[in-house]
Coordinates of C-alpha atoms and ligand atoms in Angstrom, one line a residue:
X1 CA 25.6 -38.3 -55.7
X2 CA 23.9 -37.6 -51.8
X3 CA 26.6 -35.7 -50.4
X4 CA 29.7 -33.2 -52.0
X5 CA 31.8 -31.4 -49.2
X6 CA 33.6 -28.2 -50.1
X7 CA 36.5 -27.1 -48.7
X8 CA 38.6 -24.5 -48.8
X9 CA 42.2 -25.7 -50.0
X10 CA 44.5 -22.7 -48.4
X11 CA 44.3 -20.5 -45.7
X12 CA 40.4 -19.8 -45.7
X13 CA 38.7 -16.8 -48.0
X14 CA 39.2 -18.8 -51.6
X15 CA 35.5 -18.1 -52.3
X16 CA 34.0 -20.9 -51.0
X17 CA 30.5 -18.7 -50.7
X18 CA 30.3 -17.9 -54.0
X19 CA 30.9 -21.5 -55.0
X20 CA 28.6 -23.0 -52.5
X21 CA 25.8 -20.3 -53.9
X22 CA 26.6 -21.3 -57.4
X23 CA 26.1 -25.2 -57.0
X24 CA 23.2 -24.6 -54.3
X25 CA 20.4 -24.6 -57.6
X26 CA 21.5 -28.3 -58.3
X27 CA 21.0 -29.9 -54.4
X28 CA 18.1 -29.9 -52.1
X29 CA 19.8 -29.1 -48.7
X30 CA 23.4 -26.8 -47.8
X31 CA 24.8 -28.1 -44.5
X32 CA 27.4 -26.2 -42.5
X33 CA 29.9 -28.5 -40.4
X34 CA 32.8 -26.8 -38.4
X35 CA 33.6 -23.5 -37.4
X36 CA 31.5 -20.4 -36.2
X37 CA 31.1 -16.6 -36.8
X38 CA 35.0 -16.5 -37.6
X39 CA 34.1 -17.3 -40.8
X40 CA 33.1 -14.9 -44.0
X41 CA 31.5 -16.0 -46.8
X42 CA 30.8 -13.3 -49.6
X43 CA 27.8 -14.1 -52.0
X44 CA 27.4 -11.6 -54.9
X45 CA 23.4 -11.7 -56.2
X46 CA 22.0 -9.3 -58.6
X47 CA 24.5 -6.8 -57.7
X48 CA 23.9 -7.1 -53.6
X49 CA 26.3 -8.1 -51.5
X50 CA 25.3 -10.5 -49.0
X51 CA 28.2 -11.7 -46.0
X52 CA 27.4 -14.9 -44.3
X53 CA 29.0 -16.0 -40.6
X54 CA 26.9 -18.7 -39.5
X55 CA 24.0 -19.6 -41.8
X56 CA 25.0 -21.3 -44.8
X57 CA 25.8 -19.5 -48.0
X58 CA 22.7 -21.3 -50.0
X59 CA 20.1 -19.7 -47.5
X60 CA 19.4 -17.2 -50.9
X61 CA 17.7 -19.5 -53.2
X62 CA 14.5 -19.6 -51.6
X63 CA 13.3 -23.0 -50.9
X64 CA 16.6 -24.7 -50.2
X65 CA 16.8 -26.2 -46.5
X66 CA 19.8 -25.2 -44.7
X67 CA 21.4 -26.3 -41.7
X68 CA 24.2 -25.7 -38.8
X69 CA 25.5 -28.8 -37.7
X70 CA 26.6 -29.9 -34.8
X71 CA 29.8 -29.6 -35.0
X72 CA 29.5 -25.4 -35.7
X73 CA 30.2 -23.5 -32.6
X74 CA 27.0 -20.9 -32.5
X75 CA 27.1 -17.1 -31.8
X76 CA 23.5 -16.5 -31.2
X77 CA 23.6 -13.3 -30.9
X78 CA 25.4 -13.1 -34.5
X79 CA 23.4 -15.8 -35.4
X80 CA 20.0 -13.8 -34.5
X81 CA 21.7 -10.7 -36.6
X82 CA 22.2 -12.4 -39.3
X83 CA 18.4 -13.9 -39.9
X84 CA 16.9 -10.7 -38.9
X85 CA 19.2 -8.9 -41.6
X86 CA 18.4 -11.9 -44.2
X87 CA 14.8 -11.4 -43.6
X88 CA 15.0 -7.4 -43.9
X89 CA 15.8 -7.8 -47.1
X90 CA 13.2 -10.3 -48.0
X91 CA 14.4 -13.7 -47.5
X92 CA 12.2 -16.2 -45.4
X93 CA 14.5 -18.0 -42.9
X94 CA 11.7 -19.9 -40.7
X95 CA 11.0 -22.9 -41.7
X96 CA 14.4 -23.6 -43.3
X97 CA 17.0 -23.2 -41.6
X98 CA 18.1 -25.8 -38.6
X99 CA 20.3 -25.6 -35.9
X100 CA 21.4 -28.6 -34.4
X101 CA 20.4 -29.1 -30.3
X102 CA 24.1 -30.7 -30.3
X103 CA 25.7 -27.6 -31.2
X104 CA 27.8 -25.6 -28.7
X105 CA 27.0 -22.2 -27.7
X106 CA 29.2 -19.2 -28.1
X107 CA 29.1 -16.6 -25.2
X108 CA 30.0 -13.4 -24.3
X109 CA 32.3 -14.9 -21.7
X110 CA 33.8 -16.8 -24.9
X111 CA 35.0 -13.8 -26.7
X112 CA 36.5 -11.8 -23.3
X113 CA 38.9 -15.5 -23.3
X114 CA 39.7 -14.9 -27.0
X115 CA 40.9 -11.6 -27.0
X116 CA 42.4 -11.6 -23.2
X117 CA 44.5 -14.6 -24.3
X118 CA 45.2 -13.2 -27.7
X119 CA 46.5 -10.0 -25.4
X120 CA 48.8 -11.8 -22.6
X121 CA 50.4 -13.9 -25.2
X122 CA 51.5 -10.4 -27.1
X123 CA 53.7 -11.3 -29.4
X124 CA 52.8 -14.8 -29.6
X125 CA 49.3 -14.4 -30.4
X126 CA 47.4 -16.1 -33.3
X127 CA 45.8 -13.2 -34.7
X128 CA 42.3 -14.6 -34.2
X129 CA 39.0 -13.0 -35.3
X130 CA 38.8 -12.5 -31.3
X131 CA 35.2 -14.3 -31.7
X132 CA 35.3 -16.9 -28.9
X133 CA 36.1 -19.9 -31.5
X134 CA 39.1 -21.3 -29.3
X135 CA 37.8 -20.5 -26.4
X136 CA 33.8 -22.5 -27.4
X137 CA 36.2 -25.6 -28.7
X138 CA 38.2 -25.8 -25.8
X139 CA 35.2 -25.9 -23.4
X140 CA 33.6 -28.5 -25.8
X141 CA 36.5 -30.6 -25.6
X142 CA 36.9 -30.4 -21.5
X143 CA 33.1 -31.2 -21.5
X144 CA 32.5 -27.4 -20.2
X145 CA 30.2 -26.6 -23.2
X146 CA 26.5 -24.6 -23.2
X147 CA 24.9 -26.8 -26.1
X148 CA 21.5 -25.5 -27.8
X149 CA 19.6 -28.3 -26.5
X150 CA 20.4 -27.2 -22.8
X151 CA 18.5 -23.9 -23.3
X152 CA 15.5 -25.6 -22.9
X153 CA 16.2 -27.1 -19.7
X154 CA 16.5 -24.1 -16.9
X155 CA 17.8 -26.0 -14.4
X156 CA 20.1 -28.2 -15.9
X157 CA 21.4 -24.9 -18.0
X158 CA 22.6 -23.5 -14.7
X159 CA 24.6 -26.3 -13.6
X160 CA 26.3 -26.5 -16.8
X161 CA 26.8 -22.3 -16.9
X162 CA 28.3 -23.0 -13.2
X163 CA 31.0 -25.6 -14.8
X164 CA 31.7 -23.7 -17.8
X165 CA 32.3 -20.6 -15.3
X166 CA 34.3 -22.1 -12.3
X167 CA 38.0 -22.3 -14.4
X168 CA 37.0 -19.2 -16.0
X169 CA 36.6 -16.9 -13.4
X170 CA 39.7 -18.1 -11.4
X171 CA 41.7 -17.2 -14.7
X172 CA 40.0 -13.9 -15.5
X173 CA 40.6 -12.9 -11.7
X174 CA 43.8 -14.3 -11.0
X175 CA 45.5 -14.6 -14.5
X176 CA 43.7 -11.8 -16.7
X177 CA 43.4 -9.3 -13.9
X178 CA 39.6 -8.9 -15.1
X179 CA 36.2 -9.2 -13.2
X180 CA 34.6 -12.3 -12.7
X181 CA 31.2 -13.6 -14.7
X182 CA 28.6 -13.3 -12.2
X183 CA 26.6 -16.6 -12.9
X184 CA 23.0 -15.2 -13.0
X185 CA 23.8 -12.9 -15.5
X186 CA 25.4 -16.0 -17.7
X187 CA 22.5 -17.7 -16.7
X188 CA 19.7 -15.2 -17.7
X189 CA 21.8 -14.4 -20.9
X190 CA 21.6 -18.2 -22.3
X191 CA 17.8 -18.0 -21.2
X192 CA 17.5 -14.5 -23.4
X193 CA 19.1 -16.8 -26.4
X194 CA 16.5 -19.5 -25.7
X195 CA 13.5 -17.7 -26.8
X196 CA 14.8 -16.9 -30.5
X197 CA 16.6 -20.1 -31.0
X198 CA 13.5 -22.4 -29.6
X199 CA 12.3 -22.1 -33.6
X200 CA 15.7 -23.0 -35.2
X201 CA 17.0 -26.4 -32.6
X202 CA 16.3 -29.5 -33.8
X203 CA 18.0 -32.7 -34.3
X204 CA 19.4 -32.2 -37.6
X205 CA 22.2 -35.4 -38.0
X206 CA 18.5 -36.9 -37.9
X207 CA 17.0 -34.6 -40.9
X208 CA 20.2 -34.9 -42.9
X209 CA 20.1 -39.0 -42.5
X210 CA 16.8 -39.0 -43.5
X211 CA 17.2 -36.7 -45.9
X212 CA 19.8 -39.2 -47.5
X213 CA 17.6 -41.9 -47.5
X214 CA 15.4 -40.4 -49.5
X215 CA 17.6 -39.9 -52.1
X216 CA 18.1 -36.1 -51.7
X217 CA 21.4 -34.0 -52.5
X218 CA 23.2 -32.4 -49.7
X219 CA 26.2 -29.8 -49.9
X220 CA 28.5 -29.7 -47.2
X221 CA 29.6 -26.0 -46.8
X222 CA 33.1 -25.7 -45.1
X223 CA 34.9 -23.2 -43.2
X224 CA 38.5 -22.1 -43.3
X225 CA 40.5 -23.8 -45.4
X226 CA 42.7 -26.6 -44.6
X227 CA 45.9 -25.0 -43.4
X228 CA 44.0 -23.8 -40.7
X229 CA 43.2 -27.1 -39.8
X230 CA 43.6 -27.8 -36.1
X231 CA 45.7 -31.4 -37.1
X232 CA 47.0 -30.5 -40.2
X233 CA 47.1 -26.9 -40.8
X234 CA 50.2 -24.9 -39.5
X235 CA 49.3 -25.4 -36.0
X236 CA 49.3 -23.5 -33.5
X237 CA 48.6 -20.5 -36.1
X238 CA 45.2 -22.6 -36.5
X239 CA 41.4 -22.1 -35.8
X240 CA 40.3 -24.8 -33.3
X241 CA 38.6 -27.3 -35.7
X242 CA 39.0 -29.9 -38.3
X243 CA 38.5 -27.8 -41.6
X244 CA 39.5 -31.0 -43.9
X245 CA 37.0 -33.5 -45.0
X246 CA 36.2 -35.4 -42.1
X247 CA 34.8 -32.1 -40.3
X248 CA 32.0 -33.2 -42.6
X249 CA 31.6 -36.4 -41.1
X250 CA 31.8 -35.8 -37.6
X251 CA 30.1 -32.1 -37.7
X252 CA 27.2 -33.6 -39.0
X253 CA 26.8 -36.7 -38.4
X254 CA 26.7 -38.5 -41.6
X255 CA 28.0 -42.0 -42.4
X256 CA 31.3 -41.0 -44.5
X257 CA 30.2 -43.5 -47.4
X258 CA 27.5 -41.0 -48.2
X259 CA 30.4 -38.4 -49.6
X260 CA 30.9 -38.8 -53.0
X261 CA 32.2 -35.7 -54.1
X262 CA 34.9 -33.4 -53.0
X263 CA 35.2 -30.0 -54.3
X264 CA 38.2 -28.3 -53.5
X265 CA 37.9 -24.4 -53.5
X266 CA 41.9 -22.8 -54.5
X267 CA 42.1 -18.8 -55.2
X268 CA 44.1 -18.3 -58.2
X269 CA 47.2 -16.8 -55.5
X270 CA 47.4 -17.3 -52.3
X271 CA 46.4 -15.1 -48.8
X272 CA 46.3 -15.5 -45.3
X273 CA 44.7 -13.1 -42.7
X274 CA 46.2 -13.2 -38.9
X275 CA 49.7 -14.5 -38.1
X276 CA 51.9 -17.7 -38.9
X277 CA 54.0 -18.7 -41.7
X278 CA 53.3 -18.0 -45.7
X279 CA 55.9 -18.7 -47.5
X280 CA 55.0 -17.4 -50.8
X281 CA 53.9 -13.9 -49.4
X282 CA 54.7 -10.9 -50.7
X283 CA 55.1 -8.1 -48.7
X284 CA 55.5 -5.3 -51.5
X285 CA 55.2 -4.6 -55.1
X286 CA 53.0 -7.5 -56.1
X287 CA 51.1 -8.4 -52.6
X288 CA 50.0 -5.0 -52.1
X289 CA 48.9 -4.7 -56.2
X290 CA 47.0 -8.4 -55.5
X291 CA 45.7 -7.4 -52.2
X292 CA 43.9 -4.1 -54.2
X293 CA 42.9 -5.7 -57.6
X294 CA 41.5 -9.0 -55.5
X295 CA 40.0 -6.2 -52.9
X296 CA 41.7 -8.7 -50.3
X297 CA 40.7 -7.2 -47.0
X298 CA 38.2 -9.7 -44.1
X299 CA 34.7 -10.0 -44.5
X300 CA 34.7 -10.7 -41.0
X301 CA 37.2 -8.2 -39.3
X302 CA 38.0 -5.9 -42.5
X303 CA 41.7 -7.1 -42.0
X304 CA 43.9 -6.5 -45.1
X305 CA 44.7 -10.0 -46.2
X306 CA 48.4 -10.7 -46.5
X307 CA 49.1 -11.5 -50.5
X308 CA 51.4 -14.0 -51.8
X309 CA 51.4 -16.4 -55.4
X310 CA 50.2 -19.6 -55.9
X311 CA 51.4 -21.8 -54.1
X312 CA 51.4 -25.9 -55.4
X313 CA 52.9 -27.5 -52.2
X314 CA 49.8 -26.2 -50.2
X315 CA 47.3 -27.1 -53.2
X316 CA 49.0 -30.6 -53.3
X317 CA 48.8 -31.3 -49.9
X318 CA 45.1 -30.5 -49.8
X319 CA 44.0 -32.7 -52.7
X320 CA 46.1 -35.7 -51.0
X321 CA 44.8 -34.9 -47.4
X322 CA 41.3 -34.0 -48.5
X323 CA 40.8 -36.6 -51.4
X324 CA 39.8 -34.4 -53.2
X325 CA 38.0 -35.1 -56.6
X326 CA 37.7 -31.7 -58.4
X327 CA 38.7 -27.9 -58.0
X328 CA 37.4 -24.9 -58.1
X329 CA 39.4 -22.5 -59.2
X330 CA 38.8 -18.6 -58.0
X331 CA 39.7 -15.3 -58.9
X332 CA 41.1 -16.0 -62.3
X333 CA 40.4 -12.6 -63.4
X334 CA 42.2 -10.6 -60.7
X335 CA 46.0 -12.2 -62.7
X336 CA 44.7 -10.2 -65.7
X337 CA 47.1 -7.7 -66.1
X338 CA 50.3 -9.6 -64.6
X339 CA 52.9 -10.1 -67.0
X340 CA 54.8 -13.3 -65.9
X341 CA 53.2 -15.2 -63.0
X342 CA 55.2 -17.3 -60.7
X343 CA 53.8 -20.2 -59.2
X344 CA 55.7 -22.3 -56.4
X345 CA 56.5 -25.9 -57.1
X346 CA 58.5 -26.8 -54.6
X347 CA 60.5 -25.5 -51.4
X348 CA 63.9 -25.6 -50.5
X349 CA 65.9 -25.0 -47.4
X350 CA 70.0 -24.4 -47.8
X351 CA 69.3 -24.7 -51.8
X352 CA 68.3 -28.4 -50.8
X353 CA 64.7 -29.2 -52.3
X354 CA 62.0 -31.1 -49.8
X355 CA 59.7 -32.2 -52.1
X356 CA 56.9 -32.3 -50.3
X357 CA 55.1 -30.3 -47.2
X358 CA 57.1 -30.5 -44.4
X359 CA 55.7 -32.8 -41.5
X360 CA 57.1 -30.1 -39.0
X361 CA 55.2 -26.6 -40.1
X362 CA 57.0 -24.7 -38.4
X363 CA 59.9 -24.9 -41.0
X364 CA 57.5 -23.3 -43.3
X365 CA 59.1 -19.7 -42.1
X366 CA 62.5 -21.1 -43.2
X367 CA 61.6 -22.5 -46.6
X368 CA 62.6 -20.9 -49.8
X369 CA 59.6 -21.6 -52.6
X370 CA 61.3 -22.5 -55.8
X371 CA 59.3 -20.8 -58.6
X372 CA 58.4 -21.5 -62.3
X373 CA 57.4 -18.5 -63.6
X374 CA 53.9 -18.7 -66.6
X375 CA 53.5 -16.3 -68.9
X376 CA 50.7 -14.0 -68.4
X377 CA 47.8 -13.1 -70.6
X378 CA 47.6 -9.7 -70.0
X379 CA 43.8 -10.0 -71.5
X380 CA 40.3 -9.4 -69.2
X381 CA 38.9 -12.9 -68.2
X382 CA 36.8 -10.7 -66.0
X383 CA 32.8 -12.9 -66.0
X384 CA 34.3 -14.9 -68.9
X385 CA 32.0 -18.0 -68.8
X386 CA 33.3 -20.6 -71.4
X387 CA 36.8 -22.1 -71.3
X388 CA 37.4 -21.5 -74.9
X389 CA 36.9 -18.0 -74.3
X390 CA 39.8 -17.7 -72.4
X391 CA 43.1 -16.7 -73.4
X392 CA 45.9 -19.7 -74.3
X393 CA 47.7 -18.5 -71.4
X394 CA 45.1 -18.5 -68.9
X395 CA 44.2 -22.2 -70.0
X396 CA 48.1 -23.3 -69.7
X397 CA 47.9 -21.8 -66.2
X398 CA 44.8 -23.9 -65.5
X399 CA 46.5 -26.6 -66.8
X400 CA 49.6 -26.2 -65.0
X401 CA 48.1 -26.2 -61.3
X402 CA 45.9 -29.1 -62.6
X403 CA 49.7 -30.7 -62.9
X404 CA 51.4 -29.9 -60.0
X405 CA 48.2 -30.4 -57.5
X406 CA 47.3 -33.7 -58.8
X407 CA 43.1 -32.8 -59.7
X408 CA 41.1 -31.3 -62.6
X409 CA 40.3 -28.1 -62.0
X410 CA 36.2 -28.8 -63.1
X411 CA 35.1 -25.1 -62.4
X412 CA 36.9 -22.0 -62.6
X413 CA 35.4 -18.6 -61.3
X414 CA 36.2 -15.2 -63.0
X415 CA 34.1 -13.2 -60.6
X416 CA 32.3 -12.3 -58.2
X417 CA 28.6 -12.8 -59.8
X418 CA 26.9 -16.3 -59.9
X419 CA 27.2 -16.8 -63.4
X420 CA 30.8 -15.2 -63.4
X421 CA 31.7 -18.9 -63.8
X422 CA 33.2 -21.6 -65.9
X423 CA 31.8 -25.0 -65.5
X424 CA 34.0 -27.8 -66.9
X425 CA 31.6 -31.1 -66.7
Ligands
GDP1 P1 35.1 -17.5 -48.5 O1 35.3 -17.2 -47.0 O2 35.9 -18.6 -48.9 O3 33.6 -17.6 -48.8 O4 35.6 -16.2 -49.3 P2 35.4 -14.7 -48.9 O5 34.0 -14.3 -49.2 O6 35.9 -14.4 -47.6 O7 36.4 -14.0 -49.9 C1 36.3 -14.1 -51.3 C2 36.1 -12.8 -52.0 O8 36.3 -12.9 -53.4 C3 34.7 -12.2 -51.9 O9 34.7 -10.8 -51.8 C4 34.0 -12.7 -53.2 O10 32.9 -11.9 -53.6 C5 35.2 -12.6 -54.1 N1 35.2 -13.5 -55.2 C6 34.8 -14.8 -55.3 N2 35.1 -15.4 -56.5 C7 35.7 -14.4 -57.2 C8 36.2 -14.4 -58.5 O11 36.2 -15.4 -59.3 N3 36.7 -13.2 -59.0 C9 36.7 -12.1 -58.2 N4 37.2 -10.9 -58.7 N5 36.2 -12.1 -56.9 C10 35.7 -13.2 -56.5
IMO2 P1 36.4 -18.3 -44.0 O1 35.4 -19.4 -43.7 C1 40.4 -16.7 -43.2 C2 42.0 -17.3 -39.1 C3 42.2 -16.1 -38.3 C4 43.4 -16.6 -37.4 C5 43.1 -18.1 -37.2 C6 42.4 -18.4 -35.9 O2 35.8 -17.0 -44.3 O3 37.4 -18.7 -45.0 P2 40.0 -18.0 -35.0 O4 39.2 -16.8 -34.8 O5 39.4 -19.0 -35.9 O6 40.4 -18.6 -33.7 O7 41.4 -17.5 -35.7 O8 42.2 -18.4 -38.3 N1 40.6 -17.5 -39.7 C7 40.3 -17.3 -41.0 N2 41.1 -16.8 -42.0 N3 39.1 -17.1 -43.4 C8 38.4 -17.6 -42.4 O9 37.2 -18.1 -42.6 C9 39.0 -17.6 -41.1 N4 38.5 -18.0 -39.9 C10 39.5 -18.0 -39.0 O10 42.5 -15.0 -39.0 O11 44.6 -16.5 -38.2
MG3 MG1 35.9 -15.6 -45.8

């Protein structure tokens, strides 16, 4: 089995780190694809908390080669933080972790066109984590990008910072009322990257084909989750890439007949950080109660995460778009003490039923879910670790998303600690 992709089924923050961490003994290298330091992952070891951005979340089992594919869009400076902070506290990261020469380069000038855009379009805006990610895509797509690789060409470096900076500079000036990159600056600050990142390039689509041809096991870490997708998500309230499978493909640069497993990661409820529509959110009484016992607030910007049930027309849609071939199931434990525990099966506009996601997203704010309510088990399922330890309630609500989402649910999670987990194979 060379290559399982996770990815996150919802709106990103299922607990795909803790998942990726967990299945990380059993593969030889942990490959991140799309996305940048927007992204959070939360791995729980021995009691210490450790929040990745950028590296992947299988850097702590030492030993393990990890990579950041090309398709990642790369902070360095965050990038830089987070090894020095990973080796503080007595990981080795030299020598294992690769960044691919192809990747694009996140820079200061990224972020000032996050958040200035964010601002003008007031109450418009996306609600991004004002990290440069739309900003680094766009400039990738217009062939305007800084890749890794071109920090270790001076010359050709400045030509491409000159590009990159020409549109920028007439909006900042003209459209954002701010002060123009000076390009030396730009220039010198890529150059200041170089020196720390000269250990980390390399051409990893390369290491991870020939990694494959020698028979080794690769996990392919995702970011987001899939309706945050930037085709099928619930654009434009989107991060800028593709979050569903084929990110996988394309962000690393693997033949797609290599994937043979897809693990979907779904949180027991559902929750969304930043704006755009949620139709099972609950904005009192029960979203603020899962919002506290799930402790539901961004590991990247410490936003409180909006709250909401299950929801079975999102999890469907993922396993059909994604293929995906098992589930992990997160977060069991925080429905403990819920009496009844309404999950939505379908949505319905004007009392009429659609059946299905909508193929215009935008309807999404107009939708009525239709709910069947399960019993709860009022029992602790808190680091349970076998599925016959669980209560018969708990298992009929496994068995019930199983159902309506159209996958088994092959590992469910009841915490935050590695071994806080049920494995159903
Ligand atoms: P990711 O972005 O998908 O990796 O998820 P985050 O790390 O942003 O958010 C998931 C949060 O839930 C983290 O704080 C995890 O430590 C925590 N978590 C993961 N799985 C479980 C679980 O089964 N139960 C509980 N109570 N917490 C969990
Ligand atoms: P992980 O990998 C949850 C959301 C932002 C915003 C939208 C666009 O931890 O699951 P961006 O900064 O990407 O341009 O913001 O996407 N978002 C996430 N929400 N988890 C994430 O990552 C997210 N990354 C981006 O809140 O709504
Ligand atoms: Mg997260």
């Amino acid at each position: 089995m060379p290559v399982t992709v996770i990815i996150g089924a919802q709106w990103g923050d299922e607990g795909k780190g803790k998942i990726v961490d967990m299945l990380t003994d059993r593969v030889d290298m942990v490959a991140r694809y799309q996305g940048g330091a927007n992204a959070g992952h939360t791995v729980v070891v021995d009691g210490e908390v450790y929040i990745l951005h950028l590296i992947p979340s299988g850097i702590l089992h030492t030993g393990k080669v990890c990579v950041i594919g090309n398709g990642v869009v790369v902070d360095p400076e965050a990038l830089i933080r987070e090894i020095d902070e990973l080796e503080g506290r007595g990981f080795s990261v030299k020598g294992r972790l690769f960044v691919s020469s192809r990747a694009h380069l996140i820079a200061p000038y990224h972020k000032i066109m996050d958040v200035a855009g964010e601002t003008a379009s007031g109450a418009g805006k996306i609600g991004t984590t004002g990290r440069g990610i739309g900003p680094a895509y766009a400039d990738k797509a217009a062939r305007l990008g800084v890749r890794i690789g071109d920090l270790f060409r001076p010359d050709y470096l400045r030509e491409r910072v000159a590009a990159a900076l020409a549109p920028k500079n007439a909006l900042l000036t003209h459209l954002y009322g701010q002060k123009p990159v000076d390009i030396d600056e730009a220039v010198e600050w890529y150059l200041a990257q170089a020196v720390r990142l000269a250990d980390y390039a390399a051409d990893t689509g390369e290491l991870l084909r020939h990694a494959l041809r020698d028979d080794k096991e690769i996990l392919a870490e995702g970011a987001q989750g899939s309706m945050l997708d930037v085709d099928h998500g619930t654009f434009p309230y989107v991060t800028s890439s593709t979050a569903t499978v084929g990110g996988a493909v394309a962000g690393l640069g693997i033949p797609p007949m290599e994937i043979k497993r897809v693990i979907a990661i779904m949180k027991a409820y559902t929750t969304r950080v930043g704006e755009g529509p949620f139709p099972t959110e609950l904005t009192e009484g029960d979203g603020p109660r899962l919002r506290k016992l799930g402790g539901e607030f961004g590991a990247t910007t410490g936003r409180p995460r909006r709250c909401g049930w299950f929801d079975a027309v999102v999890g469907r849609y993922a396993v059909e778009i994604n293929g995906v071939s098992e589930i992990a199931l997160t977060k069991l434990d925080v429905l403990d003490g819920f009496d009844e525990i309404p999950v939505c099966v379908d949505y319905a506009i004007d009392g009429k039923r659609l059946g299905r996601m909508p193929e215009d997203m935008s309807l999404l704010d107009k939708v009525t879910p239709v709910y069947e309510t399960m019993k709860g088990w009022n029992a602790s399922t808190t680091e349970t670790d076998r599925y016959s330890d669980l209560p018969e309630n708990a298992r009929r609500y496994i068995g019930r998303i199983e159902e309506l989402v159209g996958a088994k649910i092959s590992i469910v999670s009841t915490g935050k600690a590695r071994d806080a987990t049920i494995l159903r194979w």
